[in-house]
Every structure is written in C-alpha cells, then in structure tokens.
Amino acid sequence: MSADGQGRRHWFDDEAGPVVRPYAMTRGRTSSQGQHRLDLIAVVVTELHADDPEADHMLSPEHVDIVELCRDTPQSVAELAAELDLPIGVVRVLVGDLVDAEFVHVNRPVPPAELPDESILRDVINGLRAL
C-alpha cells in the first residue's frame, strides 16, 4: 500500500460522504431485545404519550426519524425502509428498540390462518339477504 493511501479501499463515497454500514446502526444486532416479529406490512404507530425522541440520548438519528415519520401517518415496516433507504433487517431492529422503549407500537396484520373462510362469509351474506 502506498503512503498516500491510493492503494487502500475507500470506505466513503466522494459524493455522499462517509458510508455507515447497516450493522453499525444496530450495533451489530440482527434482532431487538424483545424479539419482536415484524412483518413487512406490520404498521408502526407513534405512541400518543411518546416524549420528544430527540431528548433521549440513547436513540440514534434513525430511531428519531422513525418516530417522526410515524407520528402523523402510521407507516408499514416496508414503507419505513423505503423512506429511510435502509435494509428491512435494520428497520426491524430499530422498530423493535422503539417498541421496547415505548415510543411506538406495532399493529400486526391478521394471519391468513385466522381469517374467516370465504364460504362462511358467503353464507352470512346469503342469510342476511334472506331476512
């Protein structure tokens, strides 16, 4: 490697600035402490009683961004990942942290196995029409 560093790999993009690796945002974690299962379509909602996230020095800027994005309009995990330009795995860990800290809560979709059978719904509709 040369003394001027031209032979070394750059860890930054000249136009974008320093690159932060996803594992740095999650401190190397691949899941949150609470092991929250977060589907892509799980909806994240900021808690009404949530204080100003910027005042909590334990939260990263990405945590604060998630709380602020979900304050006015609930967002799915997939929407948050797209909006923040972060991998889904990173967003899941960050949202799990926020759930544990009670800044947000997550509304999970109903699993397909728990949805009523279509034939039952048709029978109900037919029964209502017969009245």
JSON list of N, CA, C and O in Angstrom, two decimals, residues 47-73:
[
{"chain": "A", "resi": 47, "resn": "GLU", "atom": "N", "xyz": [-46.63, 6.26, 19.70]},
{"chain": "A", "resi": 47, "resn": "GLU", "atom": "CA", "xyz": [-47.47, 6.32, 20.90]},
{"chain": "A", "resi": 47, "resn": "GLU", "atom": "C", "xyz": [-47.88, 7.76, 21.17]},
{"chain": "A", "resi": 47, "resn": "GLU", "atom": "O", "xyz": [-47.09, 8.69, 20.98]},
{"chain": "A", "resi": 48, "resn": "LEU", "atom": "N", "xyz": [-49.12, 7.95, 21.60]},
{"chain": "A", "resi": 48, "resn": "LEU", "atom": "CA", "xyz": [-49.61, 9.29, 21.89]},
{"chain": "A", "resi": 48, "resn": "LEU", "atom": "C", "xyz": [-48.83, 9.95, 23.02]},
{"chain": "A", "resi": 48, "resn": "LEU", "atom": "O", "xyz": [-48.61, 11.16, 23.01]},
{"chain": "A", "resi": 49, "resn": "HIS", "atom": "N", "xyz": [-48.41, 9.16, 23.99]},
{"chain": "A", "resi": 49, "resn": "HIS", "atom": "CA", "xyz": [-47.70, 9.70, 25.15]},
{"chain": "A", "resi": 49, "resn": "HIS", "atom": "C", "xyz": [-46.19, 9.79, 24.94]},
{"chain": "A", "resi": 49, "resn": "HIS", "atom": "O", "xyz": [-45.47, 10.18, 25.85]},
{"chain": "A", "resi": 50, "resn": "ALA", "atom": "N", "xyz": [-45.74, 9.46, 23.74]},
{"chain": "A", "resi": 50, "resn": "ALA", "atom": "CA", "xyz": [-44.29, 9.45, 23.48]},
{"chain": "A", "resi": 50, "resn": "ALA", "atom": "C", "xyz": [-43.71, 10.86, 23.60]},
{"chain": "A", "resi": 50, "resn": "ALA", "atom": "O", "xyz": [-44.23, 11.81, 23.02]},
{"chain": "A", "resi": 51, "resn": "ASP", "atom": "N", "xyz": [-42.65, 10.97, 24.38]},
{"chain": "A", "resi": 51, "resn": "ASP", "atom": "CA", "xyz": [-41.98, 12.25, 24.53]},
{"chain": "A", "resi": 51, "resn": "ASP", "atom": "C", "xyz": [-41.19, 12.57, 23.26]},
{"chain": "A", "resi": 51, "resn": "ASP", "atom": "O", "xyz": [-41.18, 11.80, 22.30]},
{"chain": "A", "resi": 52, "resn": "ASP", "atom": "N", "xyz": [-40.50, 13.68, 23.29]},
{"chain": "A", "resi": 52, "resn": "ASP", "atom": "CA", "xyz": [-39.66, 14.08, 22.18]},
{"chain": "A", "resi": 52, "resn": "ASP", "atom": "C", "xyz": [-38.51, 13.08, 22.05]},
{"chain": "A", "resi": 52, "resn": "ASP", "atom": "O", "xyz": [-37.68, 12.98, 22.96]},
{"chain": "A", "resi": 53, "resn": "PRO", "atom": "N", "xyz": [-38.45, 12.33, 20.96]},
{"chain": "A", "resi": 53, "resn": "PRO", "atom": "CA", "xyz": [-37.40, 11.32, 20.83]},
{"chain": "A", "resi": 53, "resn": "PRO", "atom": "C", "xyz": [-36.00, 11.92, 20.77]},
{"chain": "A", "resi": 53, "resn": "PRO", "atom": "O", "xyz": [-35.03, 11.27, 21.14]},
{"chain": "A", "resi": 54, "resn": "GLU", "atom": "N", "xyz": [-35.88, 13.17, 20.32]},
{"chain": "A", "resi": 54, "resn": "GLU", "atom": "CA", "xyz": [-34.56, 13.79, 20.24]},
{"chain": "A", "resi": 54, "resn": "GLU", "atom": "C", "xyz": [-33.97, 14.05, 21.61]},
{"chain": "A", "resi": 54, "resn": "GLU", "atom": "O", "xyz": [-32.75, 14.18, 21.76]},
{"chain": "A", "resi": 55, "resn": "ALA", "atom": "N", "xyz": [-34.82, 14.12, 22.64]},
{"chain": "A", "resi": 55, "resn": "ALA", "atom": "CA", "xyz": [-34.34, 14.36, 24.00]},
{"chain": "A", "resi": 55, "resn": "ALA", "atom": "C", "xyz": [-33.71, 13.10, 24.60]},
{"chain": "A", "resi": 55, "resn": "ALA", "atom": "O", "xyz": [-32.95, 13.18, 25.58]},
{"chain": "A", "resi": 56, "resn": "ASP", "atom": "N", "xyz": [-34.03, 11.94, 24.05]},
{"chain": "A", "resi": 56, "resn": "ASP", "atom": "CA", "xyz": [-33.47, 10.67, 24.55]},
{"chain": "A", "resi": 56, "resn": "ASP", "atom": "C", "xyz": [-32.13, 10.43, 23.86]},
{"chain": "A", "resi": 56, "resn": "ASP", "atom": "O", "xyz": [-32.08, 10.14, 22.67]},
{"chain": "A", "resi": 57, "resn": "HIS", "atom": "N", "xyz": [-31.06, 10.56, 24.59]},
{"chain": "A", "resi": 57, "resn": "HIS", "atom": "CA", "xyz": [-29.72, 10.43, 24.03]},
{"chain": "A", "resi": 57, "resn": "HIS", "atom": "C", "xyz": [-29.34, 9.00, 23.68]},
{"chain": "A", "resi": 57, "resn": "HIS", "atom": "O", "xyz": [-28.31, 8.77, 23.05]},
{"chain": "A", "resi": 58, "resn": "MET", "atom": "N", "xyz": [-30.17, 8.04, 24.07]},
{"chain": "A", "resi": 58, "resn": "MET", "atom": "CA", "xyz": [-29.89, 6.64, 23.74]},
{"chain": "A", "resi": 58, "resn": "MET", "atom": "C", "xyz": [-30.39, 6.29, 22.33]},
{"chain": "A", "resi": 58, "resn": "MET", "atom": "O", "xyz": [-30.03, 5.27, 21.79]},
{"chain": "A", "resi": 59, "resn": "LEU", "atom": "N", "xyz": [-31.21, 7.16, 21.74]},
{"chain": "A", "resi": 59, "resn": "LEU", "atom": "CA", "xyz": [-31.75, 6.89, 20.41]},
{"chain": "A", "resi": 59, "resn": "LEU", "atom": "C", "xyz": [-30.85, 7.46, 19.34]},
{"chain": "A", "resi": 59, "resn": "LEU", "atom": "O", "xyz": [-30.32, 8.57, 19.46]},
{"chain": "A", "resi": 60, "resn": "SER", "atom": "N", "xyz": [-30.72, 6.70, 18.27]},
{"chain": "A", "resi": 60, "resn": "SER", "atom": "CA", "xyz": [-29.92, 7.15, 17.13]},
{"chain": "A", "resi": 60, "resn": "SER", "atom": "C", "xyz": [-30.77, 8.08, 16.26]},
{"chain": "A", "resi": 60, "resn": "SER", "atom": "O", "xyz": [-32.00, 8.14, 16.42]},
{"chain": "A", "resi": 61, "resn": "PRO", "atom": "N", "xyz": [-30.16, 8.79, 15.33]},
{"chain": "A", "resi": 61, "resn": "PRO", "atom": "CA", "xyz": [-30.95, 9.64, 14.41]},
{"chain": "A", "resi": 61, "resn": "PRO", "atom": "C", "xyz": [-31.97, 8.82, 13.62]},
{"chain": "A", "resi": 61, "resn": "PRO", "atom": "O", "xyz": [-33.06, 9.32, 13.33]},
{"chain": "A", "resi": 62, "resn": "GLU", "atom": "N", "xyz": [-31.66, 7.58, 13.32]},
{"chain": "A", "resi": 62, "resn": "GLU", "atom": "CA", "xyz": [-32.60, 6.72, 12.58]},
{"chain": "A", "resi": 62, "resn": "GLU", "atom": "C", "xyz": [-33.81, 6.40, 13.44]},
{"chain": "A", "resi": 62, "resn": "GLU", "atom": "O", "xyz": [-34.94, 6.36, 12.94]},
{"chain": "A", "resi": 63, "resn": "HIS", "atom": "N", "xyz": [-33.61, 6.17, 14.74]},
{"chain": "A", "resi": 63, "resn": "HIS", "atom": "CA", "xyz": [-34.73, 5.95, 15.66]},
{"chain": "A", "resi": 63, "resn": "HIS", "atom": "C", "xyz": [-35.65, 7.17, 15.65]},
{"chain": "A", "resi": 63, "resn": "HIS", "atom": "O", "xyz": [-36.87, 7.05, 15.56]},
{"chain": "A", "resi": 64, "resn": "VAL", "atom": "N", "xyz": [-35.04, 8.34, 15.77]},
{"chain": "A", "resi": 64, "resn": "VAL", "atom": "CA", "xyz": [-35.81, 9.60, 15.80]},
{"chain": "A", "resi": 64, "resn": "VAL", "atom": "C", "xyz": [-36.59, 9.76, 14.50]},
{"chain": "A", "resi": 64, "resn": "VAL", "atom": "O", "xyz": [-37.77, 10.14, 14.51]},
{"chain": "A", "resi": 65, "resn": "ASP", "atom": "N", "xyz": [-35.96, 9.46, 13.37]},
{"chain": "A", "resi": 65, "resn": "ASP", "atom": "CA", "xyz": [-36.64, 9.57, 12.07]},
{"chain": "A", "resi": 65, "resn": "ASP", "atom": "C", "xyz": [-37.87, 8.66, 12.01]},
{"chain": "A", "resi": 65, "resn": "ASP", "atom": "O", "xyz": [-38.92, 9.06, 11.50]},
{"chain": "A", "resi": 66, "resn": "ILE", "atom": "N", "xyz": [-37.75, 7.45, 12.53]},
{"chain": "A", "resi": 66, "resn": "ILE", "atom": "CA", "xyz": [-38.87, 6.51, 12.51]},
{"chain": "A", "resi": 66, "resn": "ILE", "atom": "C", "xyz": [-40.03, 7.05, 13.34]},
{"chain": "A", "resi": 66, "resn": "ILE", "atom": "O", "xyz": [-41.19, 7.05, 12.91]},
{"chain": "A", "resi": 67, "resn": "VAL", "atom": "N", "xyz": [-39.74, 7.54, 14.54]},
{"chain": "A", "resi": 67, "resn": "VAL", "atom": "CA", "xyz": [-40.80, 8.10, 15.40]},
{"chain": "A", "resi": 67, "resn": "VAL", "atom": "C", "xyz": [-41.48, 9.26, 14.71]},
{"chain": "A", "resi": 67, "resn": "VAL", "atom": "O", "xyz": [-42.72, 9.36, 14.69]},
{"chain": "A", "resi": 68, "resn": "GLU", "atom": "N", "xyz": [-40.70, 10.14, 14.11]},
{"chain": "A", "resi": 68, "resn": "GLU", "atom": "CA", "xyz": [-41.28, 11.33, 13.46]},
{"chain": "A", "resi": 68, "resn": "GLU", "atom": "C", "xyz": [-42.09, 10.95, 12.21]},
{"chain": "A", "resi": 68, "resn": "GLU", "atom": "O", "xyz": [-43.15, 11.53, 11.96]},
{"chain": "A", "resi": 69, "resn": "LEU", "atom": "N", "xyz": [-41.61, 9.98, 11.43]},
{"chain": "A", "resi": 69, "resn": "LEU", "atom": "CA", "xyz": [-42.35, 9.55, 10.23]},
{"chain": "A", "resi": 69, "resn": "LEU", "atom": "C", "xyz": [-43.71, 8.95, 10.60]},
{"chain": "A", "resi": 69, "resn": "LEU", "atom": "O", "xyz": [-44.69, 9.12, 9.87]},
{"chain": "A", "resi": 70, "resn": "CYS", "atom": "N", "xyz": [-43.76, 8.25, 11.74]},
{"chain": "A", "resi": 70, "resn": "CYS", "atom": "CA", "xyz": [-44.99, 7.56, 12.14]},
{"chain": "A", "resi": 70, "resn": "CYS", "atom": "C", "xyz": [-45.90, 8.43, 13.00]},
{"chain": "A", "resi": 70, "resn": "CYS", "atom": "O", "xyz": [-47.00, 8.02, 13.34]},
{"chain": "A", "resi": 71, "resn": "ARG", "atom": "N", "xyz": [-45.44, 9.62, 13.37]},
{"chain": "A", "resi": 71, "resn": "ARG", "atom": "CA", "xyz": [-46.23, 10.49, 14.25]},
{"chain": "A", "resi": 71, "resn": "ARG", "atom": "C", "xyz": [-47.52, 10.95, 13.57]},
{"chain": "A", "resi": 71, "resn": "ARG", "atom": "O", "xyz": [-48.59, 10.88, 14.15]},
{"chain": "A", "resi": 72, "resn": "ASP", "atom": "N", "xyz": [-47.44, 11.41, 12.34]},
{"chain": "A", "resi": 72, "resn": "ASP", "atom": "CA", "xyz": [-48.62, 11.91, 11.64]},
{"chain": "A", "resi": 72, "resn": "ASP", "atom": "C", "xyz": [-49.37, 10.81, 10.89]},
{"chain": "A", "resi": 72, "resn": "ASP", "atom": "O", "xyz": [-50.58, 10.78, 10.87]},
{"chain": "A", "resi": 73, "resn": "THR", "atom": "N", "xyz": [-48.60, 9.93, 10.28]},
{"chain": "A", "resi": 73, "resn": "THR", "atom": "CA", "xyz": [-49.20, 8.86, 9.47]},
{"chain": "A", "resi": 73, "resn": "THR", "atom": "C", "xyz": [-48.54, 7.54, 9.81]},
{"chain": "A", "resi": 73, "resn": "THR", "atom": "O", "xyz": [-47.33, 7.40, 9.64]}
]
